[in-house]
Tab-separated table of C-alpha atoms in Angstrom:
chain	number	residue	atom	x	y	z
A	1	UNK	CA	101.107	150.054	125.431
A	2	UNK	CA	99.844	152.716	128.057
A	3	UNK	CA	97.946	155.448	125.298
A	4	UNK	CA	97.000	158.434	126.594
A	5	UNK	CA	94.308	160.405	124.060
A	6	UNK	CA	93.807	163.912	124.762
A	7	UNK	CA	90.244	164.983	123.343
A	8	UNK	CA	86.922	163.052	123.845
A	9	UNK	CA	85.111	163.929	120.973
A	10	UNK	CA	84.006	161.723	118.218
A	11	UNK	CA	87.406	161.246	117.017
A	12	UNK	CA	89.013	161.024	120.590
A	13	UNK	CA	86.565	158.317	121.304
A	14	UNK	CA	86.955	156.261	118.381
A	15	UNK	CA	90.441	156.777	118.498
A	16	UNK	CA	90.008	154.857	121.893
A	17	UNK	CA	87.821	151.996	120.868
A	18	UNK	CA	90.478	151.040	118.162
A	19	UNK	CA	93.274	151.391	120.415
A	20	UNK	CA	91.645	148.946	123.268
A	21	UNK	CA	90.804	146.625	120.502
A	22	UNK	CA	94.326	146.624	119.589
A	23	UNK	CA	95.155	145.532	123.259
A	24	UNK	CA	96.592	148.509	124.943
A	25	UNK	CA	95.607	150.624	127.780
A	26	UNK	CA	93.872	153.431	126.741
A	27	UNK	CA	92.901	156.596	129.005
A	28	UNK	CA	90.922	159.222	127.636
A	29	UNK	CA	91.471	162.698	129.003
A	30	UNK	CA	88.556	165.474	128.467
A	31	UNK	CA	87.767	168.664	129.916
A	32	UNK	CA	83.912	168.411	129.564
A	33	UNK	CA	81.650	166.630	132.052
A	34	UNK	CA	81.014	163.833	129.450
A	35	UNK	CA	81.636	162.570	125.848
A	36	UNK	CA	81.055	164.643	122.789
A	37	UNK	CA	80.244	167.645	124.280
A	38	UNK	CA	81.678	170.332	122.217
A	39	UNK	CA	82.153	170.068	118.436
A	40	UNK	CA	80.335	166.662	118.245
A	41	UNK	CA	77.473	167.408	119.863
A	42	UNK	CA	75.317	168.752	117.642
A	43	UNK	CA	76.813	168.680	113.633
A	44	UNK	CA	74.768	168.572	110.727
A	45	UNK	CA	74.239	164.718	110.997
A	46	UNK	CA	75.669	163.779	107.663
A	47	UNK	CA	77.957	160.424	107.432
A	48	UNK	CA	79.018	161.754	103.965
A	49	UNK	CA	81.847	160.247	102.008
A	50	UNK	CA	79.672	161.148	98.322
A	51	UNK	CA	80.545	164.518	99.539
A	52	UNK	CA	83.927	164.343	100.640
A	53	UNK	CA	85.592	167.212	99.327
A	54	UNK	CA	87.353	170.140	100.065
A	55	UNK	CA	86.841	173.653	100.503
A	56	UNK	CA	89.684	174.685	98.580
A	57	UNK	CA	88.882	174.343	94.831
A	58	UNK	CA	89.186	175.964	91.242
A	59	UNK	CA	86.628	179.276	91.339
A	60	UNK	CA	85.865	179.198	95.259
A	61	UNK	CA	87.585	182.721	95.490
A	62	UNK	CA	85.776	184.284	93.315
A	63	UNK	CA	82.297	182.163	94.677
A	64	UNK	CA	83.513	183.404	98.678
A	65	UNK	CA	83.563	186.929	97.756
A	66	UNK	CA	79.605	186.262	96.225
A	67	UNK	CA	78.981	184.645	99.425
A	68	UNK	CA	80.237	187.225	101.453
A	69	UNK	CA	77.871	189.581	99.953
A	70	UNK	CA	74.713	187.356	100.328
A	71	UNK	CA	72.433	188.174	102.913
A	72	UNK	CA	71.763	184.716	103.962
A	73	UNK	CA	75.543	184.124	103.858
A	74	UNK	CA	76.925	180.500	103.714
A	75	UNK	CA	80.696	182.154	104.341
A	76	UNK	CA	81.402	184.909	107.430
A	77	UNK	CA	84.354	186.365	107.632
A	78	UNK	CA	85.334	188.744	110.963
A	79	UNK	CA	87.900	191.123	110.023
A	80	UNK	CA	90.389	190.913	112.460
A	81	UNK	CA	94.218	191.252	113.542
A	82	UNK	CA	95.718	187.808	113.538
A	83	UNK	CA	98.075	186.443	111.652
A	84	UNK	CA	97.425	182.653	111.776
A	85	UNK	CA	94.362	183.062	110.090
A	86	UNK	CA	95.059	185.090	107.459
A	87	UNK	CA	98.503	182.602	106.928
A	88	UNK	CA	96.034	179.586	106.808
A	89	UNK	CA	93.804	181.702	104.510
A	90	UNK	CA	96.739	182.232	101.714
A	91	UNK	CA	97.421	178.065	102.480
A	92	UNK	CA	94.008	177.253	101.684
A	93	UNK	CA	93.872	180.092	98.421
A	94	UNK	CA	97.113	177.826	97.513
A	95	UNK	CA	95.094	175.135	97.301
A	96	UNK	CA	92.665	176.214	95.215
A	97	UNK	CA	94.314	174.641	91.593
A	98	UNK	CA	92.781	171.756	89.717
A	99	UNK	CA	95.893	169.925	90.352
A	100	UNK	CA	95.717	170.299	94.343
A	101	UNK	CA	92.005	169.535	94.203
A	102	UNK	CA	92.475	166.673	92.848
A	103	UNK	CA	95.082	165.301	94.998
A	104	UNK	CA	93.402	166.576	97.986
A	105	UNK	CA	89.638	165.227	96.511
A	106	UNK	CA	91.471	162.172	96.312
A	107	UNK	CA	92.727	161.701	99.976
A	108	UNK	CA	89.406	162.866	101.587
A	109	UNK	CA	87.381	160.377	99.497
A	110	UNK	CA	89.969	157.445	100.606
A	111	UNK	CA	89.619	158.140	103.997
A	112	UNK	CA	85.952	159.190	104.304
A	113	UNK	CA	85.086	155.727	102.347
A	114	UNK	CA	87.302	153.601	104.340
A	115	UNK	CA	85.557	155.246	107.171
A	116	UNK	CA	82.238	154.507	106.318
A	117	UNK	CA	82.576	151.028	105.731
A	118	UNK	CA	84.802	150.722	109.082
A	119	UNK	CA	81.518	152.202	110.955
A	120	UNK	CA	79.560	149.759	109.463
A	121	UNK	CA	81.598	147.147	110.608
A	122	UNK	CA	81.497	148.502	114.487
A	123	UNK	CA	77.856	148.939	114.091
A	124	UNK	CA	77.740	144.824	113.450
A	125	UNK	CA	80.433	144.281	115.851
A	126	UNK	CA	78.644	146.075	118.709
A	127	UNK	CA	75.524	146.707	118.044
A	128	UNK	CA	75.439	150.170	118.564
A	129	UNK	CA	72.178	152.625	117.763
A	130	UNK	CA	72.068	156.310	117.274
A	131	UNK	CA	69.013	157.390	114.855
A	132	UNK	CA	70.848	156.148	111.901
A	133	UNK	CA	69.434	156.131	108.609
A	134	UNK	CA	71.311	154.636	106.009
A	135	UNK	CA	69.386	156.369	102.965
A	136	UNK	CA	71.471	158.955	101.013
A	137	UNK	CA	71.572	162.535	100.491
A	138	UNK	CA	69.919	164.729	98.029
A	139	UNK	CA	72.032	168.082	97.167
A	140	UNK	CA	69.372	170.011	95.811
A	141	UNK	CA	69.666	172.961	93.252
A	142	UNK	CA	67.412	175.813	93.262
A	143	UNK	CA	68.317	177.048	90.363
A	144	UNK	CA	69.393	176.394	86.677
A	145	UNK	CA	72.773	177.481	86.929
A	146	UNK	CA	73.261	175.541	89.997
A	147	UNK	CA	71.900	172.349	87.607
A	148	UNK	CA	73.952	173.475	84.976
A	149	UNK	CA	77.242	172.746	86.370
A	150	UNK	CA	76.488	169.420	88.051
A	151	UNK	CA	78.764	168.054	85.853
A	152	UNK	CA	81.771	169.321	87.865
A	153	UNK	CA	80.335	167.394	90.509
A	154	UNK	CA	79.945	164.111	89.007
A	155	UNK	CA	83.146	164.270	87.185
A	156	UNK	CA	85.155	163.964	90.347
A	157	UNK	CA	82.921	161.680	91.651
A	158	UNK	CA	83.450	159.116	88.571
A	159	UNK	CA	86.915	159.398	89.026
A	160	UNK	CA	86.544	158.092	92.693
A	161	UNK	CA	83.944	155.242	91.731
A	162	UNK	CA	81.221	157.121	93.886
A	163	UNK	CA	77.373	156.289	92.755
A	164	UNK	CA	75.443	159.197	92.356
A	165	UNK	CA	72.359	159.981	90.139
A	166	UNK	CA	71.206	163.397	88.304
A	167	UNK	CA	67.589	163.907	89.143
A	168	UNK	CA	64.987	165.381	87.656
A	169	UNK	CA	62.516	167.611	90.086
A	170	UNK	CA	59.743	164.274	90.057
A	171	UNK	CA	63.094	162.384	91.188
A	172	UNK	CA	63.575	164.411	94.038
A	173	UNK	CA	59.869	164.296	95.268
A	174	UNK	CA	60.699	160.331	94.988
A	175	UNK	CA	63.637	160.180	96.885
A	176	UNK	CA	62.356	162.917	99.708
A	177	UNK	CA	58.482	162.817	98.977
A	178	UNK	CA	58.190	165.654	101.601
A	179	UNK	CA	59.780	168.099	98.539
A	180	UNK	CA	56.205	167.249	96.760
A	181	UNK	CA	54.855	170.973	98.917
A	182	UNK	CA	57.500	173.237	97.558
A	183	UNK	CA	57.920	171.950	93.873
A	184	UNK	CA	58.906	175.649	92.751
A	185	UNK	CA	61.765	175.939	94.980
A	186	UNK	CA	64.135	173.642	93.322
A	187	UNK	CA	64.798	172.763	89.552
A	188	UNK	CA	66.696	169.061	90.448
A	189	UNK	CA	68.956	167.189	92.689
A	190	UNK	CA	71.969	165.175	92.865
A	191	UNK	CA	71.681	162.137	94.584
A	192	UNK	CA	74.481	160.037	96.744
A	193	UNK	CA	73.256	156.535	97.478
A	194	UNK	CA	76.039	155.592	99.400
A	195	UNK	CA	76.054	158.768	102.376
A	196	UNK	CA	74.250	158.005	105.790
A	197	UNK	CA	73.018	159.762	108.873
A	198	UNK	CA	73.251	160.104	112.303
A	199	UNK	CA	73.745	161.417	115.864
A	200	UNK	CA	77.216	161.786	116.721
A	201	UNK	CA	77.100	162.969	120.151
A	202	UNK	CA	74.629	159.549	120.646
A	203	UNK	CA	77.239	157.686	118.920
A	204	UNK	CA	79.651	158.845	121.102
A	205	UNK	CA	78.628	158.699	123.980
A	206	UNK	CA	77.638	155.101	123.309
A	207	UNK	CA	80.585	154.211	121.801
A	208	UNK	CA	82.461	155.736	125.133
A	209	UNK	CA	79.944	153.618	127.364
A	210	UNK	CA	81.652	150.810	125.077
A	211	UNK	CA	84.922	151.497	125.760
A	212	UNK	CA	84.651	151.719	129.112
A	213	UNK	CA	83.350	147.923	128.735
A	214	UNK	CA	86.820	147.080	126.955
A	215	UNK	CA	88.541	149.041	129.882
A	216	UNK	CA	89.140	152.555	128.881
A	217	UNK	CA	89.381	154.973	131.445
A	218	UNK	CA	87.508	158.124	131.028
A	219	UNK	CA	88.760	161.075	133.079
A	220	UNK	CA	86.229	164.027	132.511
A	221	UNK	CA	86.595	166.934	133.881
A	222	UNK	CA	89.938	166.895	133.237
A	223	UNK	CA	91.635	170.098	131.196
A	224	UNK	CA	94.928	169.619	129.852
A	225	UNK	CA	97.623	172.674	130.653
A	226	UNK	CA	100.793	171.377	128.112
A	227	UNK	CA	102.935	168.729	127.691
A	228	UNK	CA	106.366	167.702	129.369
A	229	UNK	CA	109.237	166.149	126.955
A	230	UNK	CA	112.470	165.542	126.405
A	231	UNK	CA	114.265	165.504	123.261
A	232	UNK	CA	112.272	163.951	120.707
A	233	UNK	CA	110.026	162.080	123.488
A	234	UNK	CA	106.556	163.348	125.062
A	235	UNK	CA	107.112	162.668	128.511
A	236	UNK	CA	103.779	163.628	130.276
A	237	UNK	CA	100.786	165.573	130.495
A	238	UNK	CA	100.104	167.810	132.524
A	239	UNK	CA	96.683	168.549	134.177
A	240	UNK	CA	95.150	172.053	135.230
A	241	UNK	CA	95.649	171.234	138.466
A	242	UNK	CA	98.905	169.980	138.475
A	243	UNK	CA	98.607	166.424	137.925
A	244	UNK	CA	101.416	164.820	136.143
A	245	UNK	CA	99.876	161.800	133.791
A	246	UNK	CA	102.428	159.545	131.674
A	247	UNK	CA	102.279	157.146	128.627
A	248	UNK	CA	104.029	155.072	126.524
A	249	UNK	CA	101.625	156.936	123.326
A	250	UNK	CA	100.030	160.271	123.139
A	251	UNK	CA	97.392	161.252	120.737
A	252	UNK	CA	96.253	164.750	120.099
A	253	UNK	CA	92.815	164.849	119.270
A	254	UNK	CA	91.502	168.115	120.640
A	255	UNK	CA	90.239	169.541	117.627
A	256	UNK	CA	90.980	173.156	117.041
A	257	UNK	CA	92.649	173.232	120.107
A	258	UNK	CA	95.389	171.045	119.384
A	259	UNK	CA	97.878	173.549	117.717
A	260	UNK	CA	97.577	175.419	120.825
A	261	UNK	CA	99.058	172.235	122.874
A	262	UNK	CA	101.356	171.235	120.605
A	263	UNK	CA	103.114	174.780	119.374
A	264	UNK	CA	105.489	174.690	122.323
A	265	UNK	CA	107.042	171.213	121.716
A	266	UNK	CA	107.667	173.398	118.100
A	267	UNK	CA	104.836	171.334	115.853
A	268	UNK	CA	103.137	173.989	113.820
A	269	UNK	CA	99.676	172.620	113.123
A	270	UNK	CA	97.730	174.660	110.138
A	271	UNK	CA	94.278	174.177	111.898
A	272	UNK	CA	91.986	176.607	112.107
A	273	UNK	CA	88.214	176.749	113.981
A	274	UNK	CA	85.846	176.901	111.530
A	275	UNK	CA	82.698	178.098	113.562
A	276	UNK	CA	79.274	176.055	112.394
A	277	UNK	CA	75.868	176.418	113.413
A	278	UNK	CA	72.981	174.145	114.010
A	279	UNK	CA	69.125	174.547	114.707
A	280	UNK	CA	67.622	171.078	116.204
A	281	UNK	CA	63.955	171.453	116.020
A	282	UNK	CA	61.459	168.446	116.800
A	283	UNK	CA	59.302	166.845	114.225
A	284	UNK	CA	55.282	168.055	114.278
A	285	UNK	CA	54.221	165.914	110.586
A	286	UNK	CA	56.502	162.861	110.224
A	287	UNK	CA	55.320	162.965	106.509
A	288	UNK	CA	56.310	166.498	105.816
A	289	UNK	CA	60.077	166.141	107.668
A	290	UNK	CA	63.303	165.027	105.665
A	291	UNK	CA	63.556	161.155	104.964
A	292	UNK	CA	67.313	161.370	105.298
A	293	UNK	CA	69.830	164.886	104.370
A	294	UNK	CA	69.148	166.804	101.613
A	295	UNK	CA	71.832	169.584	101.155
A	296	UNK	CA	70.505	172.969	100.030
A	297	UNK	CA	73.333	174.152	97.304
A	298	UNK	CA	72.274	177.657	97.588
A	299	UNK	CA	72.629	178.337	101.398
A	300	UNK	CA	74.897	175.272	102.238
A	301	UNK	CA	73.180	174.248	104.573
A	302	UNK	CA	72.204	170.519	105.562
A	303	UNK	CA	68.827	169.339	106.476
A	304	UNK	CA	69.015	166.363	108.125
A	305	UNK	CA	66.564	163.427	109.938
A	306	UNK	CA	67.209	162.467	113.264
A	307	UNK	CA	64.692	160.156	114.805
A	308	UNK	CA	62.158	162.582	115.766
A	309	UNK	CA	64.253	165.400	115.243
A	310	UNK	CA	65.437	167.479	112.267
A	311	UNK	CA	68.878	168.856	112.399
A	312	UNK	CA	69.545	171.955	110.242
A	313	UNK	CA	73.190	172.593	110.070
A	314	UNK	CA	76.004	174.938	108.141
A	315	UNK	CA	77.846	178.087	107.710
A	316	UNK	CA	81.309	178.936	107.752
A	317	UNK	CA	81.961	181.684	110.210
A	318	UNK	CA	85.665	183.033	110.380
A	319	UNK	CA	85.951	184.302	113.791
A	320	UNK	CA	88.942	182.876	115.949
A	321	UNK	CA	87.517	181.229	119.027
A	322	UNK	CA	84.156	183.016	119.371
A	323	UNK	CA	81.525	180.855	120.786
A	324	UNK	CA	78.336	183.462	120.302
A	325	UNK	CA	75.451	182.493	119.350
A	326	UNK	CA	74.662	185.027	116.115
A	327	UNK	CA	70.950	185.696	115.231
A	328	UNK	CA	71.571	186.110	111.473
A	329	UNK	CA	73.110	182.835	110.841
A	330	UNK	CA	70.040	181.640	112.965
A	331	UNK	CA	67.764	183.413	110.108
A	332	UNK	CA	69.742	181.495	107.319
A	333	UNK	CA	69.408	178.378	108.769
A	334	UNK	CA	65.354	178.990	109.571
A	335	UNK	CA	65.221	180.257	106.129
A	336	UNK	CA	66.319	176.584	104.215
A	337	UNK	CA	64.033	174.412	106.330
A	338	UNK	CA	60.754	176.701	105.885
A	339	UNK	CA	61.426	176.573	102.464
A	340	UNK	CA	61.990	173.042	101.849
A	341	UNK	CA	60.216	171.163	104.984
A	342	UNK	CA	58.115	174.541	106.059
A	343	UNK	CA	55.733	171.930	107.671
A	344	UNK	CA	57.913	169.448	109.113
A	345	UNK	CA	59.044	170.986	112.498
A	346	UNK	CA	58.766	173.195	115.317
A	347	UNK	CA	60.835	175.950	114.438
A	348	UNK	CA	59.931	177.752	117.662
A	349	UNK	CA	61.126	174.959	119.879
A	350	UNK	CA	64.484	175.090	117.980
A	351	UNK	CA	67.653	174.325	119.796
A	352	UNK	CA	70.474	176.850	118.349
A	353	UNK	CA	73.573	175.426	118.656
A	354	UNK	CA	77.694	176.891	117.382
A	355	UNK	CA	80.811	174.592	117.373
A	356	UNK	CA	84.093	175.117	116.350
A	357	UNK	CA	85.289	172.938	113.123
A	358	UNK	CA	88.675	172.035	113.011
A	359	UNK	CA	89.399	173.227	109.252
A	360	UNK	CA	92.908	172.470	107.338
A	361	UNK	CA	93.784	174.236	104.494
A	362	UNK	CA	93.839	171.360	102.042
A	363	UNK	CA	90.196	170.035	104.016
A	364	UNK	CA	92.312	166.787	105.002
A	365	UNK	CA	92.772	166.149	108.483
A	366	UNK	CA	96.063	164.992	110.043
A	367	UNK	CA	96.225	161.816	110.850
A	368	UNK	CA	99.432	159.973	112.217
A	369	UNK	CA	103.092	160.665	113.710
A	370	UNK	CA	105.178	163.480	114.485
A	371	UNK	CA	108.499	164.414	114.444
A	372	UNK	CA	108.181	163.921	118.321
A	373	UNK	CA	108.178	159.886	118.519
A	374	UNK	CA	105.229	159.222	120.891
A	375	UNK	CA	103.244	161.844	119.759
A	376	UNK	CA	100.622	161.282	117.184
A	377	UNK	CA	97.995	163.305	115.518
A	378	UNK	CA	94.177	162.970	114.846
A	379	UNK	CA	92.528	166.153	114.156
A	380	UNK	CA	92.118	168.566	111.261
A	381	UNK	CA	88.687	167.084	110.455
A	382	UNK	CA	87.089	170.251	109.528
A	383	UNK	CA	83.046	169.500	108.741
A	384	UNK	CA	83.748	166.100	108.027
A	385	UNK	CA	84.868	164.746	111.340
A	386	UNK	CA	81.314	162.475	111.975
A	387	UNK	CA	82.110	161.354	108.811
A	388	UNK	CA	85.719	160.540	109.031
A	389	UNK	CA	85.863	159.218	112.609
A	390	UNK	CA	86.104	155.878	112.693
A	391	UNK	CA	88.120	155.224	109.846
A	392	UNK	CA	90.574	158.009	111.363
A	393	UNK	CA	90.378	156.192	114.597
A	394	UNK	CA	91.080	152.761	113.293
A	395	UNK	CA	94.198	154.095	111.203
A	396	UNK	CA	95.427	155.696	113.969
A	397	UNK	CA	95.530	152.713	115.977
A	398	UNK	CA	96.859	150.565	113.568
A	399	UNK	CA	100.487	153.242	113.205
A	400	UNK	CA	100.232	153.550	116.890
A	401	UNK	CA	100.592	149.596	117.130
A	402	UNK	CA	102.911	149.484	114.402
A	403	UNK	CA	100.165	147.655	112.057
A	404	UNK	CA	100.198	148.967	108.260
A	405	UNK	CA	96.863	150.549	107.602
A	406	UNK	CA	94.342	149.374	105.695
A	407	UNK	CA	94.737	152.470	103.216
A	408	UNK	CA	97.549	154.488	102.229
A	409	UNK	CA	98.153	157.059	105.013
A	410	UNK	CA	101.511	158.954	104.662
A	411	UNK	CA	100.072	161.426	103.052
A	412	UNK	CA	97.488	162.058	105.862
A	413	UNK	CA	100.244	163.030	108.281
A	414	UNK	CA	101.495	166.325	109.249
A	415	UNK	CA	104.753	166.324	107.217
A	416	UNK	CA	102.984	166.321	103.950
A	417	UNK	CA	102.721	170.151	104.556
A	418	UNK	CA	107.007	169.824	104.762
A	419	UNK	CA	107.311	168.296	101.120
């Protein structure tokens, strides 16, 4: 078939390398000058299935309103007078029973597995290099309490068949020696074998360079003003300036912005930006710098290796579509890496960086069909979109060709939110 994909982020772009493996002719439509330019372009880093979960759990109301009150503040929240976020807010607190943690646990750790394991296979397929590291994370507790209650962590992670192992502070200095400088700041780790690392915006814009080998067609530069259809039938897109571009298959990947495109064909999409922040600073002592991501539990924020970079990424900043750059979530960030790696980088030649997350309220994206025939979904990704992409992208072009998945997916598609 004729596909067109609408978003050339991560997930746009392995949406498209799937699809042209599949055999069809895929066109890629994004409004940026190049590949991964916006929400992929500088994330945390993480390939993380070990920490697949979401957001929405048993005691994380009561935990947000702590967090709000912290001065170096994992969670922001702008008061302000709109209703879709404060409907996908009572969604989410909905969400937040052991019974829909589990089932939502369960579909994130499905997909984000799968994923992994498909990006391993493209990486052997193609080739492809992007200052991956394929050495774990270390979630790091600075405290006791923090220790203490590691066992709701590796609970749901035994029910899942994830590796993991408890580690005592001298365990932590052996997985990331560099931790051997600041042996007062943290009391012990959990460790995820199986997690990796790596540039996304590299990886896509590789990856695009790729496609374009298997015949893709990029069109950057290219914003997208709505779509045209008739009854249950998407029958074009239509550009900002006018252009009128048709398809057999459309797929939505546009991150937060889908629900925007797709609200007037009457698909309600509960997506909401999540804004992020990232510092990427260059390494000065190789020795001293992260071996791979070690997540600091107390700020939530991920410290990450990059080649000769480190990548400090996190928050969770509730503030519609607000692209400024905020000093104080700049000081949070500063604050984990000079406490853990205080000699590893250049803090003053730190890039400072804010994208918007595409957040559901159950954390699991939407991946698949609509109630409009040609119009499929792949978006809803939230933090976890680097580490979900290519197993999103490859079940996406198996229901677009009509394959059956390699994984259950009908409970990744919109209408779960209908039953």
């Amino acid at each position: 078939m004729n596909v067109l994909i609408l978003g050339g982020g991560v997930v746009g772009v392995t949406s498209a390398y799937y699809l042209a493996r599949a055999g069809h002719q895929v066109t890629v439509l994004e409004r940026q000058p190049g590949a991964g330019l916006e929400t992929s372009f500088a994330n945390a880093g993480q390939v993380s299935p070990g920490y697949a979960a979401p957001w929405a759990a048993p005691g994380i109301p009561v935990k947000a309103l702590k967090w709000l009150m912290m001065r170096h503040r994992p969670l922001v929240l702008w008061p302000r007078l709109e209703p879709r976020l404060y409907g996908w807010l009572t969604r989410m607190l909905a969400n937040c029973t052991e019974e829909a943690y589990r089932r939502n646990k369960g579909r994130m750790v499905r997909l984000a597995e799968y994923s992994r394991d498909v990006l391993r296979d493209l990486r052997t397929e193609t080739g492809i290099a992007y200052d991956h590291r394929e050495k774990g994370t270390l979630q790091l507790f600075r405290t006791q309490k923090q220790l203490d209650h590691v066992g709701d962590d590796t609970r749901v992670l035994d029910a899942y068949g994830v590796p993991y192992t408890v580690l005592d502070p001298a365990g932590c200095i052996a997985a990331e020696p560099a931790l051997a400088a600041v042996p007062d700041v943290f009391v012990g780790g959990l460790r995820l074998p199986g997690d990796e690392t790596g540039d996304a915006h590299l990886f896509t814009q590789r990856l695009a360079a790729i496609c374009e080998g298997l015949g893709v067609t990029f069109r950057y530069g290219t914003a997208i003003a709505r779509l045209h259809h008739a009854g249950d039938r998407v029958t074009a897109v239509e550009t900002a300036g006018g252009e009128l571009l048709r398809a057999e298959a459309y797929v939505a990947a546009l991150g937060s912005y889908t629900p925007a495109l797709l609200r007037p064909l009457g698909i309600a999409l509960p997506v909401y930006p999540v804004k992020g922040y990232s510092l990427t600073l260059p390494i000065t002592d190789a020795a001293a710098a992260p071996v791979s991501t070690v997540m600091d539990e107390t700020y939530k924020v991920a410290i990450t290796r990059l080649g000769d970079r480190i990548r400090v990424g996190g928050t969770a900043e509730l503030a519609g579509f607000s692209s400024a750059l905020r000093l104080p979530r700049r000081e949070t960030l500063a604050r984990s890496v000079q406490d853990l790696f205080p000699a590893g980088g250049d803090l003053s030649r730190a890039a400072f960086w804010t994208g918007l997350r595409p957040m559901t309220p159950d954390g699991t994206p939407i991946v698949g069909g609509t109630r409009v025939a040609n119009l499929f979904t792949n978006t809803g990704h939230g933090t976890l979109g680097w580490t979900m992409a290519c197993g999103s992208g490859r079940l996406l072009a198996d229901l677009v060709s009509g394959r059956a998945p390699e994984i259950a997916s009908d409970d990744l598609a919109l209408d779960r939110y209908a039953a």
